[in-house]
Structure formats: structure tokens, C-alpha cells
Coordinates of C-alpha atoms in Angstrom, one line a residue:
M1 CA 100.7 130.0 111.8
A2 CA 99.2 126.5 110.9
L3 CA 99.0 126.3 107.2
K4 CA 96.1 125.4 105.4
R5 CA 95.1 121.7 104.8
E6 CA 93.3 122.4 100.6
L7 CA 95.2 119.3 99.5
G8 CA 93.0 116.4 97.7
L9 CA 94.2 112.5 96.3
W10 CA 94.5 114.0 93.3
D11 CA 96.4 117.2 94.4
V12 CA 99.2 114.3 95.6
F13 CA 99.1 112.2 93.3
A14 CA 100.0 114.8 91.0
L15 CA 102.6 116.6 93.2
G16 CA 104.7 113.4 93.1
A17 CA 103.8 112.0 89.9
G18 CA 104.6 115.2 88.6
A19 CA 107.9 115.5 90.7
M20 CA 109.1 112.1 89.0
I21 CA 107.9 113.0 85.3
S22 CA 111.1 114.5 84.5
S23 CA 115.3 114.4 83.6
G24 CA 115.2 110.2 84.6
L25 CA 112.5 109.7 82.2
F26 CA 113.8 111.8 79.3
V27 CA 117.2 112.1 79.6
L28 CA 118.5 109.3 81.3
P29 CA 117.8 106.0 78.9
G30 CA 120.2 107.0 77.1
L31 CA 123.1 107.1 80.3
A32 CA 121.3 103.8 81.3
F33 CA 121.6 101.8 78.4
A34 CA 125.4 102.7 77.7
V35 CA 125.8 100.8 80.9
A36 CA 123.3 97.9 80.8
G37 CA 122.1 98.0 77.3
P38 CA 118.2 96.6 77.0
S39 CA 118.5 95.2 80.1
I40 CA 117.4 99.0 81.7
L41 CA 114.1 97.8 81.4
L42 CA 114.8 95.6 84.8
A43 CA 116.6 98.4 86.0
Y44 CA 113.9 100.8 86.2
A45 CA 111.5 98.1 87.7
L46 CA 113.8 97.0 90.0
G47 CA 114.7 101.0 91.6
G48 CA 110.4 101.3 91.3
F49 CA 110.5 97.8 93.4
L50 CA 113.2 99.0 96.1
L51 CA 111.1 102.6 96.2
I52 CA 108.8 100.4 98.7
P53 CA 110.0 100.1 101.7
A54 CA 111.3 103.7 101.9
M55 CA 107.8 105.1 100.2
L56 CA 105.7 102.9 102.8
S57 CA 108.1 104.2 105.6
Q58 CA 107.6 107.4 104.6
A59 CA 103.9 107.4 104.7
E60 CA 103.6 106.1 108.1
L61 CA 106.2 108.7 109.6
A62 CA 104.0 111.7 107.5
T63 CA 100.9 110.3 109.0
A64 CA 102.0 110.6 112.5
M65 CA 104.5 113.7 111.9
P66 CA 102.8 115.8 109.7
R67 CA 105.2 118.6 109.1
S68 CA 106.5 120.8 107.1
G69 CA 110.4 119.8 106.3
G70 CA 109.3 115.7 105.6
A71 CA 112.1 113.3 106.4
Y72 CA 114.3 115.7 107.8
F73 CA 112.1 116.5 110.7
H74 CA 110.6 112.9 110.6
I75 CA 114.4 111.3 111.3
E76 CA 115.9 114.5 113.3
R77 CA 112.9 113.6 115.8
S78 CA 113.8 110.1 115.6
L79 CA 117.1 109.4 115.5
G80 CA 118.6 112.6 116.5
A81 CA 120.4 116.2 115.3
F82 CA 123.5 114.6 113.7
A83 CA 121.2 111.8 112.0
G84 CA 118.7 114.7 111.4
M85 CA 121.3 116.9 109.7
L86 CA 122.5 114.4 107.2
A87 CA 119.1 113.8 106.5
G88 CA 118.6 117.4 105.9
L89 CA 122.0 118.2 103.8
A90 CA 121.2 114.3 101.9
N91 CA 118.0 116.0 100.9
W92 CA 118.8 119.4 100.0
F93 CA 122.0 117.7 97.9
S94 CA 119.3 115.5 96.3
I95 CA 116.8 118.0 95.3
A96 CA 119.4 120.3 94.6
L97 CA 121.2 117.5 92.2
K98 CA 117.8 116.6 90.6
A99 CA 117.0 120.1 89.7
A100 CA 120.5 120.5 88.5
F101 CA 120.1 117.3 86.2
A102 CA 117.0 119.0 84.9
L103 CA 118.9 121.7 83.5
I104 CA 120.9 119.8 81.7
G105 CA 117.7 118.1 80.1
I106 CA 116.7 122.1 79.5
G107 CA 120.2 122.4 77.8
A108 CA 119.8 119.3 76.0
F109 CA 116.8 119.8 74.1
A110 CA 118.2 122.7 73.0
R111 CA 120.4 120.5 70.8
L112 CA 116.9 119.5 68.7
I113 CA 116.5 123.4 67.3
W114 CA 120.5 123.3 67.2
P115 CA 121.8 119.9 66.1
D116 CA 125.8 120.9 66.3
M117 CA 125.5 122.7 69.7
G118 CA 128.7 120.9 71.4
E119 CA 129.3 119.7 75.0
P120 CA 130.2 122.8 76.7
T121 CA 127.4 124.8 75.1
V122 CA 124.6 122.4 76.8
R123 CA 126.0 123.2 80.0
A124 CA 125.9 127.1 79.9
I125 CA 122.5 126.8 79.2
A126 CA 121.4 125.3 82.2
I127 CA 123.9 127.2 84.4
A128 CA 122.6 130.2 82.4
G129 CA 119.1 128.3 83.1
C130 CA 120.2 127.8 87.2
L131 CA 120.6 131.6 87.3
F132 CA 117.8 132.8 85.8
F133 CA 114.9 130.7 88.1
T134 CA 117.0 131.6 90.8
A135 CA 116.0 135.8 90.3
V136 CA 112.3 134.1 89.9
N137 CA 112.7 132.6 93.4
L138 CA 114.0 135.5 94.8
V139 CA 111.7 138.1 93.4
S140 CA 109.0 135.4 94.0
V141 CA 107.6 132.7 95.4
R142 CA 103.9 132.8 93.7
H143 CA 103.4 129.6 91.9
A144 CA 100.1 128.2 90.6
G145 CA 99.5 125.2 91.7
R146 CA 96.7 124.3 89.7
F147 CA 99.6 124.2 86.8
Q148 CA 101.0 121.2 88.5
V149 CA 97.5 119.3 87.7
W150 CA 96.9 120.2 84.5
L151 CA 101.4 119.4 83.2
V152 CA 100.6 116.0 85.2
V153 CA 97.8 115.7 83.3
F154 CA 99.2 116.4 79.8
L155 CA 102.2 114.6 80.7
L156 CA 100.4 111.6 81.5
A157 CA 98.6 111.6 78.3
S158 CA 101.4 112.0 75.9
L159 CA 103.0 109.1 77.3
L160 CA 100.1 107.4 77.1
I161 CA 100.1 108.5 73.5
F162 CA 103.7 107.1 73.6
V163 CA 103.4 104.2 74.6
G164 CA 99.8 103.3 73.1
L165 CA 101.6 104.0 69.3
G166 CA 105.0 103.0 70.1
L167 CA 104.9 99.0 71.3
P168 CA 103.6 98.3 67.5
A169 CA 106.6 99.6 66.4
I170 CA 108.9 97.9 68.4
E171 CA 112.3 95.8 66.9
P172 CA 112.3 92.1 68.6
T173 CA 115.7 92.5 67.6
H174 CA 116.5 95.2 69.5
F175 CA 116.4 93.3 72.4
D176 CA 118.7 90.3 71.3
Y177 CA 121.6 91.0 73.4
F178 CA 119.5 92.0 76.4
M179 CA 121.9 91.8 79.3
P180 CA 125.5 92.4 78.0
G181 CA 126.9 93.6 81.5
G182 CA 125.2 90.6 83.9
L183 CA 123.4 91.3 86.9
S184 CA 126.0 93.7 88.4
S185 CA 125.0 95.5 85.8
I186 CA 121.5 95.6 86.5
L187 CA 122.1 96.5 89.9
A188 CA 124.6 99.3 89.3
T189 CA 122.2 100.9 86.6
A190 CA 119.1 101.1 89.3
G191 CA 121.7 102.9 91.5
L192 CA 122.2 105.0 88.9
V193 CA 117.6 105.6 88.0
F194 CA 117.1 105.5 91.3
V195 CA 117.0 109.5 91.3
S196 CA 114.3 109.2 89.1
F197 CA 112.0 108.0 91.7
G198 CA 112.9 110.9 94.7
G199 CA 110.1 113.1 93.4
L200 CA 107.8 111.2 95.8
T201 CA 109.6 112.9 99.0
T202 CA 107.9 115.6 97.9
I203 CA 105.0 114.6 99.4
A204 CA 106.0 114.3 103.0
N205 CA 107.3 118.0 102.4
V206 CA 103.9 119.2 102.0
A207 CA 101.9 116.4 104.2
E208 CA 101.4 119.4 106.7
E209 CA 99.0 120.9 103.8
I210 CA 97.1 117.6 103.2
H211 CA 92.9 117.5 103.4
N212 CA 92.8 113.9 104.6
P213 CA 96.7 112.8 105.5
E214 CA 95.5 109.5 106.7
R215 CA 93.9 107.9 103.4
D216 CA 95.8 110.5 100.5
I217 CA 99.1 110.3 101.7
P218 CA 99.7 106.7 101.7
A219 CA 97.7 106.5 98.9
G220 CA 98.1 109.5 96.7
M221 CA 102.4 107.6 97.0
F222 CA 101.0 104.3 96.1
L223 CA 99.3 105.3 93.1
A224 CA 102.0 108.1 91.9
A225 CA 104.8 105.4 92.4
L226 CA 102.2 102.5 90.3
V227 CA 101.4 104.7 87.2
V228 CA 105.0 106.4 87.2
S229 CA 106.7 103.2 87.9
L230 CA 104.6 101.2 84.6
L231 CA 104.9 104.2 82.6
Y232 CA 108.9 104.2 82.7
V233 CA 109.4 101.0 82.4
L234 CA 106.8 101.2 79.4
A235 CA 108.4 104.3 77.6
V236 CA 111.6 102.9 78.2
M237 CA 110.8 99.4 76.3
V238 CA 109.5 101.6 73.5
T239 CA 112.6 103.8 73.1
V240 CA 114.6 100.7 73.0
G241 CA 112.4 98.6 71.0
V242 CA 112.7 101.6 68.5
L243 CA 115.6 103.3 68.2
A244 CA 119.2 101.3 67.3
P245 CA 121.7 100.5 69.7
S246 CA 123.7 102.7 68.5
R247 CA 121.5 106.1 68.5
L248 CA 120.7 105.3 72.1
A249 CA 124.8 105.2 73.4
D250 CA 127.8 104.0 71.4
P251 CA 130.6 103.1 73.4
A252 CA 133.1 103.3 70.9
T253 CA 132.7 107.1 70.2
G254 CA 131.5 107.8 74.1
Y255 CA 128.0 108.8 72.0
V256 CA 125.4 109.2 74.5
N257 CA 121.6 109.9 73.4
L258 CA 120.1 112.8 75.9
T259 CA 116.9 113.5 74.0
P260 CA 115.6 109.3 73.7
L261 CA 112.6 109.4 74.5
S262 CA 111.8 112.4 71.7
E263 CA 113.7 110.6 69.4
A264 CA 111.7 107.9 69.6
A265 CA 108.8 109.7 69.1
G266 CA 109.6 110.9 66.0
V267 CA 110.2 107.6 64.1
F268 CA 106.8 106.7 64.7
L269 CA 105.0 109.9 64.9
G270 CA 107.4 111.9 62.9
R271 CA 107.3 115.0 63.1
P272 CA 104.8 116.5 65.5
G273 CA 105.8 112.9 67.7
L274 CA 108.8 114.7 68.4
V275 CA 107.1 118.0 69.1
I276 CA 104.7 116.6 71.5
L277 CA 107.1 114.7 73.5
S278 CA 109.9 117.4 73.7
L279 CA 107.5 120.5 75.0
G280 CA 106.3 117.7 77.7
A281 CA 109.7 117.1 78.4
M282 CA 110.6 120.9 78.7
L283 CA 107.8 121.7 80.6
A284 CA 108.7 118.9 83.0
F285 CA 112.4 120.0 83.1
I286 CA 110.7 123.9 83.9
T287 CA 108.5 123.1 86.9
T288 CA 111.4 120.1 88.3
A289 CA 114.2 123.1 87.9
N290 CA 112.2 125.7 89.3
G291 CA 110.6 124.0 91.5
G292 CA 113.9 122.4 92.5
I293 CA 115.4 125.8 93.9
L294 CA 112.5 126.5 95.4
A295 CA 112.1 123.3 97.8
A296 CA 116.0 122.6 98.2
S297 CA 116.4 126.3 99.7
R298 CA 114.1 126.1 102.1
A299 CA 116.4 122.7 103.6
P300 CA 118.7 125.1 104.7
L301 CA 116.6 127.4 105.9
A302 CA 114.4 125.6 108.3
M303 CA 117.9 123.3 109.2
S304 CA 119.1 126.8 109.9
R305 CA 115.7 127.7 112.2
D306 CA 116.6 124.0 114.6
G307 CA 120.5 125.8 115.1
L308 CA 121.8 122.9 112.7
L309 CA 123.6 126.0 110.4
P310 CA 124.7 129.2 110.7
E311 CA 121.8 131.6 111.7
V312 CA 122.6 133.7 108.2
L313 CA 120.6 131.7 106.0
E314 CA 117.4 131.7 108.0
R315 CA 117.6 135.8 106.7
V316 CA 114.2 136.7 105.0
S317 CA 114.8 139.5 103.0
P318 CA 112.6 142.3 104.3
R319 CA 111.3 143.4 100.4
L320 CA 111.1 140.6 98.5
H321 CA 110.0 138.4 102.0
T322 CA 112.7 135.1 100.0
P323 CA 115.3 133.5 102.1
V324 CA 117.6 134.9 100.2
V325 CA 120.6 133.3 101.4
S326 CA 119.9 130.3 101.6
I327 CA 118.2 130.6 97.5
L328 CA 122.1 131.8 96.3
L329 CA 123.7 129.2 98.4
T330 CA 122.1 126.4 96.5
S331 CA 121.9 128.1 93.6
G332 CA 126.0 128.3 93.9
F333 CA 125.8 124.1 95.0
M334 CA 123.7 123.9 91.4
V335 CA 126.0 125.5 89.2
L336 CA 129.2 123.5 90.8
A337 CA 127.3 120.6 89.8
L338 CA 126.9 121.3 86.5
L339 CA 130.1 121.0 86.0
L340 CA 130.1 117.6 86.9
P341 CA 130.3 115.1 84.2
I342 CA 127.0 113.8 83.5
A343 CA 126.8 110.5 85.1
D344 CA 129.0 111.4 88.3
L345 CA 125.9 114.3 88.8
V346 CA 123.2 111.3 88.3
K347 CA 125.1 108.7 90.6
T348 CA 126.0 111.6 93.3
A349 CA 122.1 112.4 93.1
S350 CA 121.2 108.7 93.6
A351 CA 123.3 108.4 96.1
M352 CA 122.3 110.8 98.6
M353 CA 118.4 109.6 97.9
L354 CA 119.5 106.0 98.8
L355 CA 121.3 107.5 102.0
L356 CA 117.9 109.8 103.0
F357 CA 115.4 106.4 102.6
L358 CA 117.9 104.1 104.7
L359 CA 117.4 106.9 107.1
T360 CA 113.8 106.6 106.3
N361 CA 113.5 103.0 107.3
V362 CA 115.7 103.3 110.2
A363 CA 113.5 105.7 111.5
V364 CA 110.3 103.8 111.0
I365 CA 112.1 101.3 113.3
I366 CA 112.8 103.6 116.6
M367 CA 110.3 105.1 116.8
R368 CA 108.2 102.1 117.0
A369 CA 110.8 100.2 119.2
S370 CA 111.1 103.0 121.6
G371 CA 107.7 102.7 122.1
M372 CA 107.1 106.4 122.9
Q373 CA 102.5 106.6 123.8
N374 CA 101.7 109.5 121.3
Y375 CA 103.6 108.2 118.5
R376 CA 100.2 107.6 116.7
P377 CA 100.7 107.1 113.1
K378 CA 97.2 106.8 110.8
Y379 CA 99.1 104.5 108.4
R380 CA 101.3 101.8 109.4
A381 CA 103.9 100.4 107.5
P382 CA 103.3 96.1 106.7
L383 CA 105.7 93.7 107.5
Y384 CA 107.6 95.7 110.1
P385 CA 110.4 95.9 110.8
W386 CA 111.8 93.5 108.0
M387 CA 110.7 95.3 105.1
Q388 CA 112.9 98.8 106.5
I389 CA 115.4 95.9 107.1
I390 CA 115.9 94.2 103.6
G391 CA 115.4 97.6 101.9
S392 CA 117.9 99.4 103.6
G393 CA 120.1 96.6 102.4
F394 CA 119.4 97.0 99.3
Y395 CA 119.8 100.6 99.3
V396 CA 123.6 100.1 100.6
L397 CA 123.9 97.7 97.8
L398 CA 122.6 99.6 94.9
I399 CA 125.1 102.7 96.6
I400 CA 127.7 100.0 96.3
G401 CA 127.0 98.8 92.6
M402 CA 127.6 102.4 91.1
G403 CA 131.0 102.2 91.8
W404 CA 133.6 104.5 93.8
L405 CA 132.1 107.6 93.2
P406 CA 128.6 107.2 95.1
L407 CA 130.5 105.1 97.7
L408 CA 133.2 108.1 97.9
V409 CA 130.5 110.7 98.1
T410 CA 128.6 109.1 100.5
G411 CA 131.6 108.4 103.5
G412 CA 133.0 111.8 102.7
F413 CA 129.2 113.3 102.7
C414 CA 128.9 111.9 106.5
L415 CA 132.7 112.6 107.5
A416 CA 132.3 115.6 106.3
G417 CA 128.9 116.2 108.2
A418 CA 130.1 114.4 111.2
A419 CA 132.8 117.0 111.8
W420 CA 130.5 119.4 111.0
Y421 CA 128.0 118.7 114.2
G422 CA 131.2 118.0 116.3
L423 CA 132.4 121.9 115.4
Y424 CA 129.4 123.6 115.4
V425 CA 126.1 121.5 116.5
R426 CA 127.2 119.8 119.0
G427 CA 125.8 121.6 122.6
R428 CA 123.5 123.8 120.7
I429 CA 120.6 121.1 120.1
S430 CA 119.2 120.0 123.5
R431 CA 116.0 118.1 121.8
E432 CA 116.0 114.3 122.9
S433 CA 115.4 112.6 120.0
A434 CA 113.2 108.9 120.0
L435 CA 116.6 107.1 119.7
V436 CA 117.6 108.9 123.1
Y437 CA 114.3 107.6 124.7
L438 CA 114.7 104.2 123.2
V439 CA 118.4 104.1 125.0
K440 CA 117.7 105.5 128.4
K441 CA 114.9 103.3 128.3
I442 CA 116.7 100.1 128.5
A443 CA 119.2 101.1 130.5
S444 CA 116.9 102.2 133.6
K445 CA 113.2 101.1 134.4
E446 CA 112.9 104.5 135.7
I447 CA 109.3 106.5 134.2
Y448 CA 110.1 109.6 132.6
R449 CA 107.9 111.9 130.3
S450 CA 110.1 112.7 127.2
E451 CA 109.8 116.7 125.4
L452 CA 109.0 115.1 122.1
D453 CA 105.9 113.2 123.8
D454 CA 104.6 116.4 124.2
E455 CA 105.6 117.7 121.2
L456 CA 104.1 114.4 119.1
K457 CA 100.4 114.9 121.3
H458 CA 100.6 118.0 119.9
I459 CA 101.4 117.4 116.3
A460 CA 98.6 114.5 116.7
L461 CA 95.8 116.8 118.1
E462 CA 96.4 119.5 114.7
R463 CA 96.8 117.0 112.7
D464 CA 92.8 115.0 113.6
Q465 CA 91.8 118.4 114.1
V466 CA 91.0 118.3 117.6
I467 CA 89.5 120.9 119.3
H468 CA 88.8 120.6 123.1
D469 CA 86.0 120.6 124.8
R470 CA 85.0 120.2 128.9
F471 CA 85.6 116.7 129.3
D472 CA 88.9 117.2 127.9
Q473 CA 89.3 119.9 130.6
L474 CA 88.2 117.5 132.7
V475 CA 90.9 115.2 131.9
H476 CA 93.9 117.6 132.1
Q477 CA 92.7 118.2 135.3
A478 CA 91.7 115.0 137.1
A479 CA 93.9 113.4 139.4
I480 CA 95.3 109.7 138.5
L481 CA 95.6 106.9 141.0
D482 CA 97.9 104.7 139.8
L483 CA 97.9 101.3 142.0
P484 CA 100.9 99.3 141.4
E485 CA 99.4 95.7 143.4
A486 CA 96.3 94.3 143.2
T487 CA 94.0 95.4 145.8
T488 CA 90.2 95.3 146.5
A489 CA 87.0 97.9 145.7
D490 CA 86.8 99.6 149.2
Q491 CA 90.7 100.1 149.5
M492 CA 90.5 101.6 146.2
F493 CA 87.7 104.0 147.5
R494 CA 89.2 104.8 150.6
Q495 CA 91.9 105.6 148.7
A496 CA 89.9 107.7 146.1
S497 CA 88.1 109.3 149.0
V498 CA 91.4 110.7 150.3
V499 CA 91.9 112.5 147.1
L500 CA 88.9 113.9 145.9
A501 CA 88.1 115.5 149.4
R502 CA 91.6 116.7 149.6
R503 CA 91.0 118.4 145.4
L504 CA 86.6 119.2 146.1
G505 CA 87.2 120.2 150.1
L506 CA 84.6 117.5 151.4
D507 CA 84.6 114.8 153.9
A508 CA 87.2 111.6 152.8
G509 CA 84.9 109.7 155.3
E510 CA 81.0 110.9 154.1
L511 CA 82.3 110.1 150.2
F512 CA 83.8 107.0 151.2
N513 CA 80.5 106.0 152.7
R514 CA 78.2 107.2 149.3
L515 CA 80.8 105.4 147.1
M516 CA 80.5 102.0 148.9
E517 CA 76.6 102.8 149.2
R518 CA 76.1 103.0 145.3
E519 CA 78.4 100.3 145.0
A520 CA 75.7 98.1 147.2
Q521 CA 72.7 99.2 145.9
S522 CA 73.9 98.0 142.0
T523 CA 77.6 97.1 140.4
T524 CA 79.4 100.3 138.5
I525 CA 80.5 97.8 136.4
V526 CA 80.2 98.7 133.0
L527 CA 82.1 96.1 131.1
P528 CA 84.7 93.3 131.8
G529 CA 87.8 95.1 133.6
L530 CA 85.8 98.8 133.3
A531 CA 83.8 100.2 136.2
V532 CA 82.4 103.9 135.9
P533 CA 81.9 104.9 139.9
H534 CA 79.7 108.1 140.5
I535 CA 78.1 109.6 142.8
I536 CA 75.6 112.8 143.8
V537 CA 77.3 115.3 146.6
E538 CA 75.6 118.7 148.7
G539 CA 76.5 122.1 146.4
E540 CA 76.4 123.8 143.2
G541 CA 78.8 123.6 140.7
L542 CA 81.2 121.1 141.6
F543 CA 82.2 117.9 138.9
D544 CA 85.4 116.5 139.3
M545 CA 87.0 112.9 137.7
L546 CA 89.4 110.6 139.4
L547 CA 91.3 108.9 137.1
V548 CA 91.6 104.8 138.1
R549 CA 94.7 102.2 137.0
A550 CA 95.3 99.0 138.3
R551 CA 97.6 96.9 136.5
Q552 CA 97.1 94.1 139.1
G553 CA 93.6 94.8 139.6
V554 CA 90.3 95.9 141.8
L555 CA 88.3 93.1 142.6
F556 CA 84.7 93.9 143.3
P557 CA 82.5 91.8 145.3
G558 CA 80.8 89.0 143.0
R559 CA 83.1 89.4 140.4
D560 CA 85.6 87.1 139.4
Q561 CA 87.4 88.9 136.9
P562 CA 89.2 92.5 138.4
V563 CA 88.8 95.8 137.6
K564 CA 92.0 97.8 136.1
T565 CA 90.2 100.5 134.7
A566 CA 88.0 102.9 136.7
F567 CA 86.2 105.9 136.0
I568 CA 84.9 107.4 139.0
L569 CA 82.9 110.8 138.7
I570 CA 81.9 113.2 141.7
G571 CA 79.1 115.9 141.1
T572 CA 76.3 117.9 142.6
S573 CA 72.7 117.6 141.3
D574 CA 73.1 121.0 139.0
E575 CA 75.2 119.0 137.1
R576 CA 73.1 115.5 136.4
N577 CA 73.1 116.8 132.8
Y578 CA 76.6 117.1 132.3
H579 CA 77.6 113.7 134.1
L580 CA 75.4 112.1 131.5
R581 CA 77.4 113.9 128.4
A582 CA 80.7 112.4 130.7
L583 CA 79.4 108.9 130.8
M584 CA 78.8 109.7 127.0
A585 CA 82.5 111.1 126.4
I586 CA 84.0 107.6 128.8
A587 CA 82.2 104.8 126.6
H588 CA 83.5 106.2 123.6
I589 CA 86.7 106.0 124.8
V590 CA 86.6 102.7 126.4
Q591 CA 85.3 101.6 123.0
E592 CA 88.4 102.9 120.6
H593 CA 90.6 100.0 119.4
D594 CA 93.5 98.7 121.5
F595 CA 92.2 100.9 124.4
T596 CA 92.9 98.7 126.9
R597 CA 96.3 97.9 125.6
R598 CA 97.2 101.4 125.2
W599 CA 95.9 102.0 128.6
L600 CA 98.0 99.4 130.5
E601 CA 101.1 99.5 129.2
A602 CA 101.4 103.7 128.9
S603 CA 104.4 104.4 131.3
A604 CA 103.8 107.1 133.4
G605 CA 100.4 109.7 134.7
E606 CA 100.6 111.7 131.5
H607 CA 100.2 109.5 129.6
L608 CA 97.2 107.9 130.8
R609 CA 95.6 110.9 130.3
D610 CA 97.3 111.3 126.8
I611 CA 95.1 108.5 125.5
L612 CA 91.9 110.4 126.7
L613 CA 92.8 113.6 125.1
L614 CA 94.2 112.3 122.2
S615 CA 91.1 109.8 121.4
T616 CA 88.8 110.4 118.1
R617 CA 85.5 110.5 120.1
K618 CA 83.1 113.3 118.8
R619 CA 83.4 116.2 120.8
D620 CA 81.3 119.4 121.9
R621 CA 82.0 122.6 120.5
L622 CA 83.4 124.6 123.6
H623 CA 82.2 127.6 124.9
P624 CA 84.4 130.8 124.3
S625 CA 84.7 131.5 128.1
Q626 CA 85.5 128.6 129.2
P627 CA 89.9 128.4 129.0
P628 CA 91.5 126.0 127.0
E629 CA 93.0 122.9 127.8
G630 CA 95.8 123.8 130.7
A631 CA 95.3 127.1 131.3
P632 CA 94.7 126.5 134.8
G633 CA 97.6 125.1 134.9
E634 CA 99.4 121.4 135.4
P635 CA 97.2 118.8 136.7
P636 CA 98.0 117.1 140.7
E637 CA 98.8 113.4 140.2
A638 CA 97.7 111.2 143.7

């Protein structure tokens, strides 16, 4: 059953912004300051800037394939089962680790109430929170969607107040030793704080439910990334400028402040400021933790349904209607993650996020290079492929710059994934990816149609909410005449007459004569390179169409420019009204952007049919008594 498309631009913005404003802002600045000092401003700015390649690539994939599952679905269809499995696991782990980090934030803010609380107590509170939210997810998945919107309004308003009133309170001397660790520390810190921006992937996960994906996905992503990145930099600037360095982090004692923004607000706004920022942080942590368990647990569920993980993970409780096994597995992983040192937890989450973004960039390169006819994104990332290549290179540098642990985790993760793929997945999955299609296309000149083309076609039809009318049925049943060599109009008409006579039970010679007579009366060339020959025959209730492509051209009498596209229409006199409707439909289709190039470059007959079926022309309503597209079976090809 298709999901309802009810999310608008503001919903998309609120979803992305709300997912990003969490521990990465309210907890992480102290950890980042311990590595890079005041230059964490540049680290946050660099992290936001390096988000752009993956963000735009993900926007392209999401508008081409708006499916629940987001990055996992896109990468699996682009790069194959192995890469899809890595992407699904990386998405699962990164969301779960981000949620675990939010739980650490809940424990850290409890210190504001009990200042003498030790590190073990913070972790105990985080684990207790994990168990509580696990129980919530087991019992029900209902969420008040509007609560997310109001949460974002409250967070943005409180942060704007924090920045606006905090900028005058900044002590410039706090920035005197701006870059104590050099450029390498900025790169390492940018990787560390990259987890702060990972929430933007949430938008791709709900792409199927966005009302206007062409506009709202890229616009919502860009607005969320821009607003949150600016607030990150400004809020961190105020925090560093207000709090003394020793109150953020003290390398001598190992002290790291896990509530930096709230304490900074307390300096220039007093107790009310501390309370407001703390309340906003706690709300952000709660929604991130609860939503993180919800989102993360759906990753193994989807992968199990696709055969990448054991079937037990897709089991849904008949009483609770929730994926109990998947939720419990996710919760158990989060509890283990909460036992890690906080810095290692953050680095591991960032490494998984960077790996996922790298695969997303590669997926766009492969999808475009494959030249699949039905890959039709509503938004295309600019500066292809250099933006994707350069962005992927920086993601590798960020992983390396964070030290040995992210490298070890990423390498071990890939090796474990390869082992699991070889032992369990291989042989279970037969779907052909765009990468396999590309390799076959390079290795052999034989033209074939991939199952992925059909899937992309149906996705595009659902995305554009296309309800096929009679002309689409006509296209689906039409024969196709694909002429490989240059020819003349009479030769084309002779071949077309044979095909149409066989389909309609008429005399081929009579059809040929009528086509030639019609052309002699007045040319049927309606545009340069396009002809629409049409004739009336005896009988009742007959109407058919033949699609003609001639890459080398058909030479019509008295015309210098050859015809490369033709729609030959034949019908009885009682179908005159529909004859005019068909001509109007053809006129709208051929005026679409890049129609001629796509028509001539299409690799096979079915791809020609897809170009017409996926057109965005205005359609007539299909009469309820008429069969749906494809009901009579696959059409013959001449």
C-alpha cells in the first residue's frame, strides 16, 4: 500500500533541522574544544560545507527513487547487494550511535540537577533511558508529527535568542590561541563533529511521503543544512567566547564539559537562560533518542525483507504491531555502544555516516554513467561528477584524520560485511543493479532491458502520480518499427502497412496506397524531424498507432531534413474525436525537454515506449470500464 504524500516544505525542513539539532550542538562542543581549541568554529563550518556533495547527491537519488529506506534503497539499486548491505548497516549503526549519543546527553544534563554525579551514573541514566525508549517503541509507533514542528520552532527560537544576546558578551581574548593543534586538528575535529549533520539523511527516508519531492526535497535539505550550519557556528562562537577555556575542557585533568551551551547561557542570561537552553536540549535528546530507535530498528527490518539479513528480523508482533526482534537488537547494540568512551562513540558514529555519504556519491556517479532510460530524477546535482569525486575524497580524509579508531572500525566493518555477504547474502539476491547493467553495457553491444528499468519506471509513475489514459493504453499496445538504416518514405510506409495490416486484419496493399495518397495531398511532417501520418479506414471501433524511430532518417519527397520520429495513426471514421485527442497528446509529448535526444538514444523498443508513458502531459481520465495498462499482455514489437 502506498504511503500518503502529506509532507510539505516546512515539514521537510523541520524534520531535517530537528534531526540535526541534538547532541552535536548541546554536548559535542566541549569534546571538540579539547582537540582543536577555538578553531572548532572552522571545524563546524568545514563539516557543514562538506555536507553539500552528499546532500545534493542524496537529493537527486531521492527525487529519482522516492522510496522508504532512503540511502539503503538508493545504494542497493545503484551499486548492488553488497554495497547496499554496507549502506544499510552503516545507516543502522550511525542512527543508533547518534541516538546513543543523545542518551549520553540526557545523562550529562542530569548533572545540572545533581552536580556531584560521576561518569558511571551518567552512563547508567543513559542505559535506563535506552531501555525506557525501547519499551515505548515496542508498545507503539504513534508519533505526534506536529510535535516535531513545534520542537524545531522552540529550538530555533531559543538558539536565536542565545546567539543574539550572547554575541555582545563574547570575550575576544578567548580566541587568542585560535589554532593550537594546526590544520590537522581542524580536519580531525571536522570528522568528529560530522555526526552533527547526519540527521539530514532522515529526509531521504521519508521521501515517499513528501507531497512535492521535486521542489521540497532539495529545498528542504538546503534550508535545513544552511540554517543549522549557521546556528552551529554562531552558537559555538558564543559558547567559546563566553566560557573560559578551562570551563570547556581541561587536558591536564581530562575534564570535558558536556553541557557547554547551557552553562554559557547561564553566564549572560542567568538561571532563566540556563533553564531554557537545558529544556531545549532535553527535548532534542528525547526526540533524537526515541526517534533514533524507531528509525534505526527499521533498517534491519527492510534489509531482512530484501534477504540481506535473517528473516527473524522482519517479524512483527501480531499484538503490538511492532518489529520486536529488530527493536530489541537495535537496543542491545545501543547499550553496548553506551559502554564506549564518549569520544570513541562519536568518532564511530561519524565514520559510519561518512561511509554512507561516500557510497551515496558513488551511487549518483553509477546511476548517471549507466545511462538507464528510466532514471529520471526531478532534481540533478550540479557539477557532476567532480563534486561527487571531490566530496568522496574529503570523506576519506576525514575518516583518516580522526585517527586509528575510525580507520579500524571502518575497515573491520567492511571486512565483516564482506564475510556476511559471502556466507549468507550471496546467492539469495538476484536483482540487477545499475553497476552490473553498466558493466554489461561496456562489455557487450547487445541491447537488453534490465529489471531495474521496469522498477524505475513504476517508481517514476507513482512519484508523478500518473494515472494512465486511453492514449497510454494505445502506446502500451502499439507496435514499434525501429529502422536501423536510412530509408525513404515509401519504403517506411510499405513496412508499416505490413505491420498494421497484420494487427488489424486489413489489406497491406490498400493501407500502403492510402498512406502514399495522404502524403501526396499534403505532407504529414509537423516539425523538423517529426511526422504524424494518419489515415481513415472502413469499419467501426478501430484505432491503432505504430511508433517509428529511424536513427539514420527517413527521406520524404521535397524535404531536405530527414524524419527520425514518426507516429503513424490509423482509425475508422467513428474514432475521429479520439484521433484529434491522440494528435494533441503527441504534440505535448514531443515538446517536452530533450525529447528528441532521449528518443534517438533509447537503447531498445520498450525504452521508446517508456519515454511516452512517463511523459508529464495532461491526461484524460480513464473510464472505469477500461482495463488498466498492460492488461492485454505485452505488446508485439515489429
